[in-house]
Short mmCIF file of C-alpha atoms in Angstrom, two decimals:
data_model
loop_
_atom_site.label_atom_id
_atom_site.label_comp_id
_atom_site.label_asym_id
_atom_site.label_seq_id
_atom_site.Cartn_x
_atom_site.Cartn_y
_atom_site.Cartn_z
CA UNK A 1 -12.78 -13.87 26.03
CA UNK A 2 -13.94 -10.44 24.18
CA UNK A 3 -10.45 -10.18 22.66
CA UNK A 4 -10.97 -13.87 21.42
CA UNK A 5 -14.50 -13.40 20.22
CA UNK A 6 -12.99 -10.08 18.39
CA UNK A 7 -10.10 -12.19 16.72
CA UNK A 8 -12.59 -14.68 15.49
CA UNK A 9 -14.98 -12.33 13.83
CA UNK A 10 -14.85 -12.54 9.99
CA UNK A 11 -14.54 -8.48 9.84
CA UNK A 12 -13.76 -5.54 11.90
CA UNK A 13 -14.95 -2.07 11.21
CA UNK A 14 -13.17 -0.13 8.80
CA UNK A 15 -12.38 2.86 11.19
CA UNK A 16 -11.10 0.21 13.75
CA UNK A 17 -8.84 -1.14 11.11
CA UNK A 18 -8.10 2.43 9.91
CA UNK A 19 -6.87 3.36 13.46
CA UNK A 20 -5.12 0.25 14.07
CA UNK A 21 -2.90 0.76 10.80
CA UNK A 22 -2.21 4.39 12.08
CA UNK A 23 -1.10 3.25 15.61
CA UNK A 24 1.21 0.69 13.80
CA UNK A 25 2.74 3.57 11.83
CA UNK A 26 3.63 5.06 15.13
CA UNK A 27 5.25 1.85 15.69
CA UNK A 28 7.38 1.67 12.66
CA UNK A 29 8.57 5.12 12.78
CA UNK A 30 9.25 4.71 16.76
CA UNK A 31 10.96 1.49 16.62
CA UNK A 32 12.21 1.00 12.95
CA UNK A 33 12.60 4.85 12.13
CA UNK A 34 10.99 3.80 8.95
CA UNK A 35 7.24 3.94 7.60
CA UNK A 36 5.26 1.43 6.27
CA UNK A 37 5.79 0.49 2.57
CA UNK A 38 5.87 -2.65 0.34
CA UNK A 39 6.80 -2.11 -3.25
CA UNK A 40 10.39 -1.76 -2.90
CA UNK A 41 10.54 -5.38 -1.68
CA UNK A 42 9.83 -6.81 -5.01
CA UNK A 43 12.92 -4.90 -6.48
CA UNK A 44 15.10 -6.47 -3.49
CA UNK A 45 13.45 -9.98 -4.72
CA UNK A 46 14.52 -9.13 -7.89
CA UNK A 47 17.81 -8.42 -7.09
CA UNK A 48 18.39 -11.89 -5.43
CA UNK A 49 16.81 -13.70 -7.95
CA UNK A 50 19.20 -11.90 -10.80
CA UNK A 51 21.96 -11.77 -8.74
CA UNK A 52 22.01 -15.98 -8.57
CA UNK A 53 21.89 -16.10 -12.41
CA UNK A 54 23.57 -13.10 -13.43
CA UNK A 55 25.68 -11.16 -10.84
CA UNK A 56 27.48 -9.15 -13.25
CA UNK A 57 24.42 -7.68 -14.63
CA UNK A 58 23.03 -6.45 -11.09
CA UNK A 59 26.40 -4.82 -10.38
CA UNK A 60 26.01 -3.14 -13.46
CA UNK A 61 22.20 -1.75 -13.10
CA UNK A 62 22.48 0.73 -10.33
CA UNK A 63 18.71 0.46 -9.21
CA UNK A 64 19.21 -3.21 -8.28
CA UNK A 65 23.04 -2.66 -6.92
CA UNK A 66 22.01 0.06 -4.68
CA UNK A 67 19.32 -2.00 -2.56
CA UNK A 68 21.66 -4.23 -1.18
CA UNK A 69 21.27 -5.62 1.77
CA UNK A 70 18.83 -7.89 0.39
CA UNK A 71 16.91 -8.85 3.47
CA UNK A 72 15.99 -5.97 5.53
CA UNK A 73 13.15 -4.74 7.57
CA UNK A 74 10.85 -4.23 4.91
CA UNK A 75 11.69 -7.43 2.97
CA UNK A 76 10.50 -8.97 6.41
CA UNK A 77 7.95 -6.75 6.48
CA UNK A 78 6.27 -8.47 3.30
CA UNK A 79 6.53 -11.69 4.69
CA UNK A 80 4.64 -10.66 7.69
CA UNK A 81 1.95 -9.35 5.92
CA UNK A 82 1.15 -12.44 4.21
CA UNK A 83 1.39 -14.26 7.50
CA UNK A 84 -0.48 -12.00 9.31
CA UNK A 85 -3.69 -12.04 6.64
CA UNK A 86 -3.37 -15.83 6.82
CA UNK A 87 -3.77 -16.06 10.57
CA UNK A 88 -6.68 -13.51 10.28
CA UNK A 89 -8.27 -15.34 7.73
CA UNK A 90 -8.23 -18.65 9.65
CA UNK A 91 -9.21 -17.10 12.99
CA UNK A 92 -12.30 -15.79 11.07
CA UNK A 93 -12.85 -19.05 9.18
CA UNK A 94 -12.53 -17.74 5.90
CA UNK A 95 -11.31 -20.33 3.44
CA UNK A 96 -10.45 -19.27 -0.14
CA UNK A 97 -9.99 -22.20 -2.64
CA UNK A 98 -11.45 -20.30 -5.93
CA UNK A 99 -9.69 -21.61 -8.62
CA UNK A 100 -9.04 -18.45 -11.13
CA UNK A 101 -10.13 -18.68 -14.51
CA UNK A 102 -7.78 -18.32 -17.63
CA UNK A 103 -8.85 -14.96 -17.98
CA UNK A 104 -8.77 -13.85 -14.46
CA UNK A 105 -5.13 -15.16 -14.22
CA UNK A 106 -4.06 -13.31 -17.24
CA UNK A 107 -5.72 -10.11 -15.94
CA UNK A 108 -4.22 -10.57 -12.30
CA UNK A 109 -0.68 -11.13 -13.98
CA UNK A 110 -0.82 -8.21 -16.33
CA UNK A 111 -2.47 -6.19 -13.63
CA UNK A 112 0.26 -7.01 -11.31
CA UNK A 113 2.85 -6.23 -14.14
CA UNK A 114 1.75 -2.56 -14.56
CA UNK A 115 0.96 -2.13 -11.02
CA UNK A 116 4.36 -2.46 -9.96
CA UNK A 117 5.82 -0.29 -13.32
CA UNK A 118 3.58 2.25 -11.93
CA UNK A 119 4.60 1.84 -8.13
CA UNK A 120 8.07 1.92 -9.12
CA UNK A 121 7.84 5.13 -11.54
CA UNK A 122 6.08 6.73 -8.49
CA UNK A 123 8.50 5.53 -6.14
CA UNK A 124 6.35 3.91 -3.59
CA UNK A 125 2.66 2.14 -3.68
CA UNK A 126 -0.42 2.94 -1.71
CA UNK A 127 1.07 2.10 1.92
CA UNK A 128 4.37 3.94 0.89
CA UNK A 129 3.06 7.33 -1.13
CA UNK A 130 -0.55 6.66 -0.31
CA UNK A 131 -0.83 6.29 3.56
CA UNK A 132 2.67 6.81 4.66
CA UNK A 133 3.12 9.59 2.71
CA UNK A 134 -0.10 11.32 3.29
CA UNK A 135 -0.01 10.81 6.79
CA UNK A 136 3.11 12.83 7.08
CA UNK A 137 1.31 15.28 4.87
CA UNK A 138 3.95 14.82 1.92
CA UNK A 139 3.14 16.32 -1.03
CA UNK A 140 4.09 13.47 -2.98
CA UNK A 141 1.84 11.33 -1.03
CA UNK A 142 -0.94 13.18 -1.69
CA UNK A 143 -0.46 13.86 -5.47
CA UNK A 144 -0.28 10.19 -5.85
CA UNK A 145 -3.08 9.12 -3.60
CA UNK A 146 -5.75 11.44 -5.60
CA UNK A 147 -4.14 10.61 -8.81
CA UNK A 148 -4.87 6.86 -7.95
CA UNK A 149 -8.19 7.56 -6.93
CA UNK A 150 -9.24 9.46 -9.89
CA UNK A 151 -7.74 7.17 -12.59
CA UNK A 152 -8.97 4.32 -10.80
CA UNK A 153 -12.54 5.48 -10.68
CA UNK A 154 -12.49 6.62 -14.28
CA UNK A 155 -11.32 3.23 -15.36
CA UNK A 156 -14.00 1.39 -13.12
CA UNK A 157 -16.77 3.42 -14.55
CA UNK A 158 -15.68 3.31 -17.86
CA UNK A 159 -15.17 -0.55 -18.29
CA UNK A 160 -18.20 -0.99 -15.91
CA UNK A 161 -16.16 -3.77 -14.68
CA UNK A 162 -18.79 -6.21 -12.56
CA UNK A 163 -18.09 -7.40 -8.93
CA UNK A 164 -18.32 -10.87 -8.67
CA UNK B 1 23.11 -9.17 2.97
CA UNK B 2 21.40 -9.25 6.09
CA UNK B 3 20.13 -6.56 8.60
CA UNK B 4 20.51 -7.49 12.01
CA UNK B 5 18.02 -10.43 13.21
CA UNK B 6 16.24 -8.20 15.99
CA UNK B 7 15.35 -5.62 13.33
CA UNK B 8 14.15 -8.33 10.68
CA UNK B 9 12.15 -9.59 13.40
CA UNK B 10 10.67 -6.37 14.33
CA UNK B 11 9.60 -6.22 10.31
CA UNK B 12 8.16 -9.59 10.50
CA UNK B 13 6.05 -8.47 13.48
CA UNK B 14 5.17 -5.09 12.05
CA UNK B 15 3.95 -6.81 8.88
CA UNK B 16 2.13 -9.64 10.75
CA UNK B 17 0.09 -6.66 12.09
CA UNK B 18 -0.35 -4.67 8.98
CA UNK B 19 -1.69 -8.10 7.42
CA UNK B 20 -3.86 -9.05 9.85
CA UNK B 21 -5.64 -5.81 10.08
CA UNK B 22 -5.90 -5.37 6.25
CA UNK B 23 -7.72 -8.85 6.19
CA UNK B 24 -9.89 -8.01 9.30
CA UNK B 25 -10.59 -4.53 6.88
CA UNK B 26 -11.60 -6.41 4.17
CA UNK B 27 -9.25 -4.73 1.60
CA UNK B 28 -7.56 -7.88 0.99
CA UNK B 29 -11.07 -9.10 -0.84
CA UNK B 30 -10.61 -7.79 -4.67
CA UNK B 31 -14.64 -7.17 -4.70
CA UNK B 32 -14.12 -4.37 -1.86
CA UNK B 33 -11.48 -2.84 -3.59
CA UNK B 34 -13.30 -2.97 -7.21
CA UNK B 35 -16.57 -1.79 -5.30
CA UNK B 36 -14.26 1.04 -4.10
CA UNK B 37 -13.15 2.50 -7.34
CA UNK B 38 -17.18 1.84 -8.60
CA UNK B 39 -18.04 4.26 -5.90
CA UNK B 40 -20.37 1.63 -4.15
CA UNK B 41 -18.57 0.56 -1.13
CA UNK B 42 -16.11 3.29 0.69
CA UNK B 43 -14.45 0.63 3.03
CA UNK B 44 -11.11 1.31 1.41
CA UNK B 45 -11.29 5.06 1.71
CA UNK B 46 -12.76 4.91 5.71
CA UNK B 47 -9.73 2.43 6.28
CA UNK B 48 -7.20 4.78 4.75
CA UNK B 49 -8.48 8.11 5.55
CA UNK B 50 -8.64 6.87 9.07
CA UNK B 51 -5.16 5.37 8.83
CA UNK B 52 -3.89 8.53 7.70
CA UNK B 53 -5.38 10.87 10.68
CA UNK B 54 -4.74 8.72 13.47
CA UNK B 55 -1.44 7.85 11.82
CA UNK B 56 -0.39 11.09 11.13
CA UNK B 57 -1.43 12.67 14.07
CA UNK B 58 0.65 10.65 16.24
CA UNK B 59 3.73 11.03 14.26
CA UNK B 60 3.20 14.72 14.20
CA UNK B 61 2.68 14.90 18.08
CA UNK B 62 5.87 12.68 18.32
CA UNK B 63 7.71 15.00 15.93
CA UNK B 64 7.26 17.85 18.36
CA UNK B 65 8.24 15.70 21.07
CA UNK B 66 11.28 15.27 19.24
CA UNK B 67 10.95 11.13 19.32
CA UNK B 68 10.74 10.55 15.69
CA UNK B 69 12.13 12.21 12.21
CA UNK B 70 10.01 12.45 9.29
CA UNK B 71 10.91 10.19 6.27
CA UNK B 72 9.23 12.41 3.26
CA UNK B 73 9.73 11.18 -0.31
CA UNK B 74 10.84 13.89 -2.83
CA UNK B 75 7.97 15.70 -5.09
CA UNK B 76 9.06 14.41 -8.50
CA UNK B 77 5.42 15.50 -9.13
CA UNK B 78 5.85 14.35 -13.11
CA UNK B 79 6.94 11.04 -12.24
CA UNK B 80 4.34 10.48 -9.38
CA UNK B 81 1.36 11.64 -11.72
CA UNK B 82 2.46 9.31 -14.51
CA UNK B 83 3.04 6.53 -12.18
CA UNK B 84 -0.15 6.92 -10.14
CA UNK B 85 -1.94 6.82 -13.74
CA UNK B 86 -0.65 3.37 -14.43
CA UNK B 87 -0.87 2.40 -10.97
CA UNK B 88 -4.64 3.30 -10.74
CA UNK B 89 -6.13 1.28 -13.41
CA UNK B 90 -4.00 -1.66 -13.04
CA UNK B 91 -5.05 -1.65 -9.34
CA UNK B 92 -8.53 -2.11 -11.03
CA UNK B 93 -7.43 -5.04 -13.04
CA UNK B 94 -5.75 -6.62 -10.61
CA UNK B 95 -8.41 -6.04 -7.75
CA UNK B 96 -5.54 -5.46 -5.28
CA UNK B 97 -2.73 -2.91 -4.38
CA UNK B 98 1.09 -4.32 -3.70
CA UNK B 99 0.40 -4.62 0.19
CA UNK B 100 -3.47 -5.94 -0.14
CA UNK B 101 -2.10 -8.78 -3.00
CA UNK B 102 0.49 -10.01 -0.49
CA UNK B 103 -2.07 -10.17 2.18
CA UNK B 104 -4.59 -12.02 -0.25
CA UNK B 105 -1.89 -14.28 -1.49
CA UNK B 106 -0.67 -14.96 2.27
CA UNK B 107 -4.63 -15.73 3.00
CA UNK B 108 -4.59 -18.19 -0.25
CA UNK B 109 -6.12 -16.21 -2.92
CA UNK B 110 -4.68 -18.13 -5.95
CA UNK B 111 -5.72 -15.05 -8.05
CA UNK B 112 -3.31 -12.74 -5.94
CA UNK B 113 -0.27 -15.60 -6.32
CA UNK B 114 -0.53 -14.61 -10.00
CA UNK B 115 -0.68 -11.11 -9.32
CA UNK B 116 2.50 -11.25 -7.22
CA UNK B 117 4.13 -13.15 -10.31
CA UNK B 118 3.30 -10.13 -12.78
CA UNK B 119 4.56 -7.75 -9.88
CA UNK B 120 7.72 -9.43 -9.41
CA UNK B 121 8.33 -9.34 -13.22
CA UNK B 122 7.30 -5.58 -13.19
CA UNK B 123 9.83 -4.70 -10.94
CA UNK B 124 12.38 -6.75 -13.07
CA UNK B 125 11.75 -4.92 -16.07
CA UNK B 126 11.33 -1.39 -14.23
CA UNK B 127 15.08 -2.10 -12.99
CA UNK B 128 16.15 -2.07 -16.45
CA UNK B 129 14.64 1.59 -17.27
CA UNK B 130 15.12 3.26 -13.85
CA UNK B 131 18.08 5.39 -15.26
CA UNK B 132 15.77 6.51 -18.08
CA UNK B 133 13.19 6.95 -15.95
CA UNK B 134 14.62 9.61 -13.63
CA UNK B 135 16.13 11.47 -16.33
CA UNK B 136 12.55 11.81 -18.09
CA UNK B 137 10.68 12.00 -15.54
CA UNK B 138 11.93 12.45 -11.87
CA UNK B 139 14.68 15.46 -13.24
CA UNK B 140 12.03 17.80 -14.99
CA UNK B 141 9.75 18.35 -11.59
CA UNK B 142 11.43 18.19 -8.45
CA UNK B 143 10.28 20.29 -5.28
CA UNK B 144 11.99 18.21 -2.84
CA UNK B 145 10.79 16.56 -0.09
CA UNK B 146 8.36 18.66 0.82
CA UNK B 147 5.27 18.50 2.81
CA UNK B 148 2.07 20.67 2.74
CA UNK B 149 2.45 22.49 5.90
CA UNK B 150 6.41 23.39 4.49
CA UNK B 151 4.64 24.57 1.34
CA UNK B 152 1.78 26.48 2.73
CA UNK B 153 2.39 27.98 5.77
CA UNK B 154 -0.61 26.38 7.36
CA UNK B 155 0.12 24.19 10.25
CA UNK B 156 -0.20 20.45 10.20
CA UNK B 157 -2.72 20.38 12.95
CA UNK B 158 -5.08 22.58 10.81
CA UNK B 159 -4.31 20.26 7.98
CA UNK B 160 -5.40 17.10 10.13
CA UNK B 161 -8.45 19.01 11.67
CA UNK B 162 -9.75 19.94 8.17
CA UNK B 163 -8.90 16.24 6.84
CA UNK B 164 -10.95 15.30 10.30
CA UNK B 165 -14.06 17.43 9.64
CA UNK B 166 -14.15 16.32 6.16
CA UNK B 167 -14.05 12.62 6.53
CA UNK B 168 -16.37 12.78 9.55
CA UNK B 169 -19.25 14.55 7.61
CA UNK B 170 -18.75 12.70 4.17
CA UNK B 171 -18.54 9.12 5.94
CA UNK B 172 -21.55 10.09 8.10
CA UNK B 173 -23.09 11.23 5.05
CA UNK B 174 -22.50 7.84 3.55
CA UNK B 175 -23.31 5.63 5.88
CA UNK B 176 -26.69 7.19 6.47
CA UNK B 177 -27.70 6.93 3.16
CA UNK B 178 -26.68 3.49 3.08
CA UNK B 179 -28.90 2.61 6.05
CA UNK B 180 -32.06 4.46 4.48
#
């Protein structure tokens, strides 16, 4: 009963969630022999879509060609993240049907575009570099973590972005 | 084309738990992420630091026992800093990082769907410039897959101890200030 109540609660303590993600990373290292990561799955998606329309181009682009096979552990991990968040939201009775404005859509598309450009230049995102890299005490992970924090804080304070 | 089915299901299960935790931690909420960058709400930092401490202590213990191997990305410092300086501001405007955008999209947040579209286009554009990026940004500064203990000679346990101590006092100070 206690467990069911916890699943239905709208949110958990950030420390409990952090510890759970930490234990999940042990699980990933033990079972998949890989750390948690998200952003390279998007390159696999692109390789698959472009492969349908322009297979020769994919073969000629080393970055896309080297990421085969397409459907790997990390690709399914990303699908799982969407399903897990859906389940958690439903259990916590959180409904989100807010229609984004045109301005917000433009912001999201452009933000997403540059987010992925940055993640691929840095060879990893908040998961692969920020959490998985930092927990292994990787120099690459900590440099990434501190740099996104500093540049994000500077951007937010500079533009005094109001949180609605 | 496919990895073996059990491994794919393992990925799905790991991802399901990851997404579940992210949503319960409120980090699939754009307001929580932007508030972190405005230094008003430290939920994101609390989640990340606890994950790093718990995850890292366990992974290094399992490494000592010979159960796991580390998977460290090379320290191409120039490309990491350039990428991060694009990533950080983009995260403020999108309001999500890649993982939390996927979580928010799964939860039904429509702005995150548009974010995923932008991210996919970004991945497509980047793939055209990877060779140039490696030549211009990765080759100049490559320290290899180095960890802080290897670089400094200070053992992992000391790093985690110091981080835990810092996190403990910093978050306790924040939480007490919030209460008063």
